[in-house]
Each structure stands twice: as C-alpha cells, then as structure tokens.
Amino acid sequence: MLQTALTTALPDIIKEFHVTANAGQWLTSGFSLAMGIMIPATAFLIKRLPTKVLFITSMLLFGGGSLLAAIAPIFPILLAGRIIQSLGTGILLSLTQVVILTIYPPEKQGGVMGIYGLAASAAPIIAPTITGLLIDYMSWRIIFWTGLVVAVADILLALVVVKNVLPTEKLRFDWPSFLLISAAFTGTTLGFGNLGTAPFMSLGIVGPLLVAVVTGAAFVYRGLHIDKPLLDLHVFKDQVFRTAVILSVLMYAVLMAVSTIFPIYVQTVHHLSATMSGLIMMPGALIMAVMSPITGRLYDRFGIRPLAIVGVLLVLVSTVGTSFLSVGTSVLYLTVTWAMRSAGLSFLMMPIVTWSVTQLSGGAIASASAVLTTLRTVAGAVGASVGVALMSFVANRGVTGHTVVATAGGVNAAFIMMAGIVTVMAVIVFLKVRSTKPTVQVVEEGTK
C-alpha cells in the first residue's frame, strides 16, 4: 500500500516542503526505482538466506524507513525514508511471489496468486483512497506511523508462523552486475524524470539515458556470459514470458502515471479535498479488492486470453475517457472511469504474472519472477516521471494567468499518452496472448 499511498498526499507534501511537482513525484518514482534495484539482489538473497530471516529483514527495513519518514523535518529525509522503505518492499514482493509459485502446483497457482494480488495489485490501488480519508483529518505523517505499526506486527507474527520453505546454497554475490543494473535503472529514471525541467537534448536528459544504455548493454552481455548471473536472462527464450514482460512493463508505466496524476487533477483543477479525491477512487478500490481473487479462479478455469482481452479493453476505454477532462468534468464521471480502470487492471495484473511462468519450472521461476517484478517496478517509476513531466511541460505552456485550465491541459496530454500505450497493449493481447497449459519444463535456469 505504501507504494502509492503518497499520491493523494502529494499536493499537501509539496505545499508543506515548498517543492515542485516534479520533485514531489520522486516520493513515488524514487520508491519504485529503489525497489526495482533491490529486486535483482533479492533473487540472490532468496537462494542464500533462509526464508524466515529474509522476511524479517525486509520488515526491519520497511519499519525503519517508515519511522524516518514519519519524523522527517525536511524533504530529503522524507525521500530517504521512502527509499529505505522500498528496499524492504522489494525483498518482500519477490520473496512472497517465489514462495507461492514454489509450494503450490500449477493448477492452483491462479487462485492463490489472485489472493496474493490483494497485496501486490489491489493494495496499491486502494492506498490513495485510504490516504485521502486520513490526511484531511490528520497529518500525512500518519501514513508512515501506520506503516511502522504494521511492520512491528509483521515481525512479531513472523517469529511464530513463518517457516523456511525455500532451499539455500552458498553463492557469491555478483557485485559488478548489481552496480551495472543499478546505474542502468537510475539513469533511465533520471533521464525521463528530467523531461519536464530540462530541454529535450540537454545533458540532464541525454547524459543519464546514455549511461543507462551503456550500463544496461554491459549488464546483458555479462549476464549471458557468466555461470551464475545476478538475473538469469535465459528465461527470455520463452515467448510467453517475453510477452508477459512487455505487457507488465507497459501496464505498470500507465498504472503509476495515472495514480500519480489523477489526485493532482482532482485537488488542483477541481479544488476538492484529499478526502473527496479518495472517495472518487473508492469504488474502483473496492472493485479491485473483490475482483483480484475472483480473476485468479477465472484464470485457472479459462486461461489468460479472455481475461487479458476484457482487462485491456476496460483499461483502454477508461483511459481514453479521461483524456478530455476539463474544469467542469463531473465527479460521477471521474468515479465511473476510475472504477472501470480498476476493474480492467484486476483482469490483467496477477493473471499475467501467473501466466508468465506457465512454461518455466525449478530455479527458472525465481529468476523469471525477479526479472518480471524488477522491470515492471522500474517501468512504474519511469511512467510516473514521464507522466508528471509531460503534464508540467504542457501546463507551463498553457494560457498565462489561467493555472487551472493549463493544468487540465497538462493532465489531458499525459492521459492521451497513456491511452497510446494501452492501445499498444491491446494490439499485443489480441495478437500474442494465448491460453497455455503448464508444461513440465521448457526453460530451466542456466540453459544456453
């Protein structure tokens, strides 16, 4: 929930710390970036450390980051707390997913991943609603105090109920690969994040992107030529996995961009409170929570194709529907379109993750899970950065003296871009997504 909890609170935080929208959105995109960098390391940690130790470590990081953010007197400390939080979240997401896909047989994975989707997929959608209800009556800091309480409760429960269910082995950590992928992800996010504040061909944009290309290429080359890579890229040999990765990357870019921009639009253009912003999102959040386990069972019964088609069409219609917003757009219309988007995402998020590993087995599942979660998380950070940058760029060139109208124009430009991305997703779904049955083993980790 803490991945997107600050999207509704961003206007208040921006105002309190006197920072720009581009700086404020780093509380979301920076969280996603740090989480994305941590996930490849988690692929190693899962194999090296006992399940129980790793789970408690993730909660200690999350709790420590929550405490630091809750007491932050200045914006950089708040951002540091968010990044420490994200390290714990990165470990937890990968660990939980690998445990589920390891201990359950393929015919039950869809239903169980649907339940897991309540945390991994529905919670980020629900979070802005809960945040909106809280911050109008309390400070935004209550979000982090709540996170600290949850972390402490998780640690106490884990001491009793968490068991070591994954095998461990002595491995050496691949530091060169970790540094290369960290530089690649950071350069990508920084480069795209500077789009709203720097000229297109400036050093602030071209420099980080060039670093990202060079280090990313070096990481791929190294990963394909050493025996024990940080992430096993051979899983990309499987066409199902490749398609799932592309869809997940595009989907998370749209999800995080929309989740960041929508509350800004509601509170800045309509001058509605954070509570109203949360209430507008509430029906969608409830739909997401209810549908997540249901779509898991539907996946087990019907496969991925019908779910993906329904999901992508709902997301496309809702995204196009929010590409022409104005000062006079009704609250009811906003509520319905947001609910439609949430329903569509529930048909896509966890079913695609489950489908991605249907042709994999053994150690390949852990690597595939880490690769998929890493790329979609970083895509979320880039999506939020690009969305806010485009919104700011268009708004700053809007009608002088009409800030509200200019902001609405910027929001529409961002949503039009998102609609284009979802259109690409729809084409991929219709052409490439087919319901498949699990096989014994098609891709095994380390095959060449």
Short mmCIF file of N, CA and C in Angstrom, two decimals, residues 64-135:
data_model
loop_
_atom_site.label_atom_id
_atom_site.label_comp_id
_atom_site.label_asym_id
_atom_site.label_seq_id
_atom_site.Cartn_x
_atom_site.Cartn_y
_atom_site.Cartn_z
N GLY A 64 12.03 0.66 9.59
CA GLY A 64 13.00 1.74 9.79
C GLY A 64 12.75 2.90 8.85
N GLY A 65 12.44 2.60 7.59
CA GLY A 65 12.12 3.67 6.64
C GLY A 65 10.86 4.40 7.01
N SER A 66 9.86 3.67 7.52
CA SER A 66 8.60 4.30 7.94
C SER A 66 8.84 5.28 9.09
N LEU A 67 9.66 4.88 10.05
CA LEU A 67 9.96 5.76 11.19
C LEU A 67 10.68 7.02 10.73
N LEU A 68 11.68 6.86 9.86
CA LEU A 68 12.44 8.02 9.38
C LEU A 68 11.53 8.99 8.62
N ALA A 69 10.64 8.45 7.78
CA ALA A 69 9.73 9.31 7.01
C ALA A 69 8.72 9.99 7.92
N ALA A 70 8.27 9.29 8.95
CA ALA A 70 7.26 9.86 9.85
C ALA A 70 7.77 11.08 10.61
N ILE A 71 9.07 11.11 10.91
CA ILE A 71 9.62 12.22 11.71
C ILE A 71 10.41 13.20 10.84
N ALA A 72 10.39 13.02 9.52
CA ALA A 72 11.22 13.82 8.61
C ALA A 72 10.94 15.31 8.74
N PRO A 73 11.95 16.13 9.07
CA PRO A 73 11.74 17.58 9.16
C PRO A 73 11.91 18.29 7.81
N ILE A 74 12.62 17.66 6.88
CA ILE A 74 12.85 18.26 5.56
C ILE A 74 12.61 17.21 4.48
N PHE A 75 12.42 17.67 3.24
CA PHE A 75 12.06 16.78 2.14
C PHE A 75 13.11 15.71 1.86
N PRO A 76 14.43 16.01 1.84
CA PRO A 76 15.41 14.95 1.56
C PRO A 76 15.35 13.79 2.56
N ILE A 77 15.06 14.08 3.82
CA ILE A 77 14.96 13.00 4.81
C ILE A 77 13.70 12.17 4.56
N LEU A 78 12.62 12.83 4.18
CA LEU A 78 11.40 12.10 3.81
C LEU A 78 11.67 11.16 2.64
N LEU A 79 12.39 11.66 1.64
CA LEU A 79 12.72 10.84 0.48
C LEU A 79 13.63 9.68 0.88
N ALA A 80 14.57 9.93 1.78
CA ALA A 80 15.46 8.85 2.25
C ALA A 80 14.66 7.77 2.97
N GLY A 81 13.68 8.18 3.78
CA GLY A 81 12.83 7.21 4.46
C GLY A 81 12.05 6.37 3.47
N ARG A 82 11.56 7.01 2.42
CA ARG A 82 10.82 6.29 1.39
C ARG A 82 11.71 5.25 0.69
N ILE A 83 12.95 5.62 0.43
CA ILE A 83 13.86 4.70 -0.26
C ILE A 83 14.18 3.49 0.62
N ILE A 84 14.41 3.73 1.92
CA ILE A 84 14.67 2.61 2.84
C ILE A 84 13.45 1.70 2.91
N GLN A 85 12.27 2.30 2.97
CA GLN A 85 11.02 1.52 2.92
C GLN A 85 10.99 0.61 1.69
N SER A 86 11.36 1.19 0.56
CA SER A 86 11.25 0.46 -0.70
C SER A 86 12.19 -0.73 -0.77
N LEU A 87 13.32 -0.66 -0.07
CA LEU A 87 14.24 -1.79 -0.05
C LEU A 87 13.57 -3.00 0.59
N GLY A 88 12.88 -2.75 1.71
CA GLY A 88 12.14 -3.83 2.35
C GLY A 88 11.01 -4.35 1.49
N THR A 89 10.32 -3.44 0.81
CA THR A 89 9.22 -3.84 -0.07
C THR A 89 9.71 -4.67 -1.23
N GLY A 90 10.85 -4.29 -1.80
CA GLY A 90 11.42 -5.05 -2.92
C GLY A 90 11.72 -6.48 -2.55
N ILE A 91 12.29 -6.68 -1.36
CA ILE A 91 12.56 -8.05 -0.88
C ILE A 91 11.26 -8.81 -0.70
N LEU A 92 10.29 -8.17 -0.07
CA LEU A 92 9.04 -8.85 0.29
C LEU A 92 8.25 -9.30 -0.93
N LEU A 93 8.12 -8.42 -1.93
CA LEU A 93 7.33 -8.76 -3.12
C LEU A 93 7.89 -9.98 -3.84
N SER A 94 9.21 -9.98 -4.06
CA SER A 94 9.83 -11.11 -4.76
C SER A 94 9.76 -12.38 -3.93
N LEU A 95 10.06 -12.26 -2.64
CA LEU A 95 10.07 -13.44 -1.77
C LEU A 95 8.70 -14.11 -1.73
N THR A 96 7.65 -13.32 -1.52
CA THR A 96 6.30 -13.87 -1.41
C THR A 96 5.89 -14.55 -2.70
N GLN A 97 6.18 -13.91 -3.81
CA GLN A 97 5.78 -14.45 -5.11
C GLN A 97 6.48 -15.78 -5.39
N VAL A 98 7.78 -15.86 -5.10
CA VAL A 98 8.54 -17.09 -5.35
C VAL A 98 8.05 -18.21 -4.45
N VAL A 99 7.75 -17.89 -3.18
CA VAL A 99 7.25 -18.91 -2.25
C VAL A 99 5.94 -19.50 -2.77
N ILE A 100 5.03 -18.63 -3.19
CA ILE A 100 3.72 -19.10 -3.68
C ILE A 100 3.88 -19.98 -4.92
N LEU A 101 4.68 -19.53 -5.88
CA LEU A 101 4.84 -20.27 -7.12
C LEU A 101 5.65 -21.55 -6.92
N THR A 102 6.33 -21.68 -5.78
CA THR A 102 7.12 -22.87 -5.49
C THR A 102 6.30 -23.93 -4.76
N ILE A 103 5.49 -23.51 -3.79
CA ILE A 103 4.83 -24.50 -2.92
C ILE A 103 3.46 -24.94 -3.44
N TYR A 104 2.90 -24.22 -4.45
CA TYR A 104 1.60 -24.62 -5.00
C TYR A 104 1.77 -25.22 -6.39
N PRO A 105 1.01 -26.27 -6.71
CA PRO A 105 1.08 -26.87 -8.06
C PRO A 105 0.48 -25.90 -9.08
N PRO A 106 0.86 -26.06 -10.37
CA PRO A 106 0.40 -25.12 -11.41
C PRO A 106 -1.11 -24.95 -11.48
N GLU A 107 -1.87 -26.05 -11.25
CA GLU A 107 -3.33 -25.95 -11.40
C GLU A 107 -3.98 -25.12 -10.30
N LYS A 108 -3.24 -24.79 -9.23
CA LYS A 108 -3.79 -23.98 -8.14
C LYS A 108 -3.17 -22.59 -8.08
N GLN A 109 -2.18 -22.34 -8.91
CA GLN A 109 -1.43 -21.08 -8.80
C GLN A 109 -2.28 -19.86 -9.12
N GLY A 110 -3.20 -19.98 -10.08
CA GLY A 110 -4.03 -18.84 -10.45
C GLY A 110 -4.86 -18.34 -9.28
N GLY A 111 -5.55 -19.25 -8.59
CA GLY A 111 -6.37 -18.86 -7.44
C GLY A 111 -5.57 -18.27 -6.31
N VAL A 112 -4.43 -18.89 -6.01
CA VAL A 112 -3.60 -18.41 -4.90
C VAL A 112 -2.94 -17.07 -5.25
N MET A 113 -2.51 -16.92 -6.50
CA MET A 113 -1.94 -15.64 -6.92
C MET A 113 -3.00 -14.55 -6.93
N GLY A 114 -4.26 -14.93 -7.12
CA GLY A 114 -5.34 -13.95 -7.01
C GLY A 114 -5.46 -13.41 -5.61
N ILE A 115 -5.31 -14.31 -4.62
CA ILE A 115 -5.32 -13.86 -3.22
C ILE A 115 -4.11 -12.97 -2.95
N TYR A 116 -2.95 -13.40 -3.44
CA TYR A 116 -1.74 -12.59 -3.30
C TYR A 116 -1.92 -11.23 -3.96
N GLY A 117 -2.73 -11.20 -5.04
CA GLY A 117 -2.97 -9.94 -5.74
C GLY A 117 -3.63 -8.88 -4.89
N LEU A 118 -4.32 -9.31 -3.81
CA LEU A 118 -4.89 -8.33 -2.88
C LEU A 118 -3.79 -7.45 -2.30
N ALA A 119 -2.62 -8.04 -2.09
CA ALA A 119 -1.50 -7.26 -1.56
C ALA A 119 -0.72 -6.59 -2.68
N ALA A 120 -0.34 -7.38 -3.69
CA ALA A 120 0.57 -6.87 -4.71
C ALA A 120 -0.09 -5.97 -5.74
N SER A 121 -1.39 -6.18 -5.99
CA SER A 121 -2.06 -5.40 -7.03
C SER A 121 -3.16 -4.51 -6.48
N ALA A 122 -4.04 -5.07 -5.66
CA ALA A 122 -5.17 -4.28 -5.16
C ALA A 122 -4.73 -3.22 -4.16
N ALA A 123 -3.77 -3.56 -3.31
CA ALA A 123 -3.35 -2.61 -2.27
C ALA A 123 -2.85 -1.28 -2.84
N PRO A 124 -1.99 -1.29 -3.89
CA PRO A 124 -1.58 0.00 -4.46
C PRO A 124 -2.74 0.81 -5.03
N ILE A 125 -3.81 0.13 -5.48
CA ILE A 125 -4.97 0.85 -5.99
C ILE A 125 -5.82 1.41 -4.85
N ILE A 126 -5.93 0.64 -3.75
CA ILE A 126 -6.72 1.06 -2.60
C ILE A 126 -6.05 2.19 -1.83
N ALA A 127 -4.72 2.18 -1.81
CA ALA A 127 -3.97 3.09 -0.95
C ALA A 127 -4.34 4.57 -1.09
N PRO A 128 -4.46 5.12 -2.32
CA PRO A 128 -4.81 6.54 -2.41
C PRO A 128 -6.16 6.88 -1.77
N THR A 129 -7.10 5.93 -1.81
CA THR A 129 -8.41 6.16 -1.18
C THR A 129 -8.26 6.31 0.32
N ILE A 130 -7.56 5.37 0.94
CA ILE A 130 -7.37 5.41 2.40
C ILE A 130 -6.57 6.64 2.79
N THR A 131 -5.53 6.95 2.00
CA THR A 131 -4.72 8.13 2.28
C THR A 131 -5.57 9.40 2.26
N GLY A 132 -6.42 9.51 1.25
CA GLY A 132 -7.27 10.70 1.14
C GLY A 132 -8.17 10.89 2.34
N LEU A 133 -8.70 9.78 2.86
CA LEU A 133 -9.58 9.86 4.03
C LEU A 133 -8.80 10.26 5.28
N LEU A 134 -7.53 9.87 5.35
CA LEU A 134 -6.74 10.13 6.56
C LEU A 134 -6.20 11.56 6.63
N ILE A 135 -5.65 12.04 5.51
CA ILE A 135 -4.85 13.26 5.63
C ILE A 135 -5.68 14.52 5.80
#
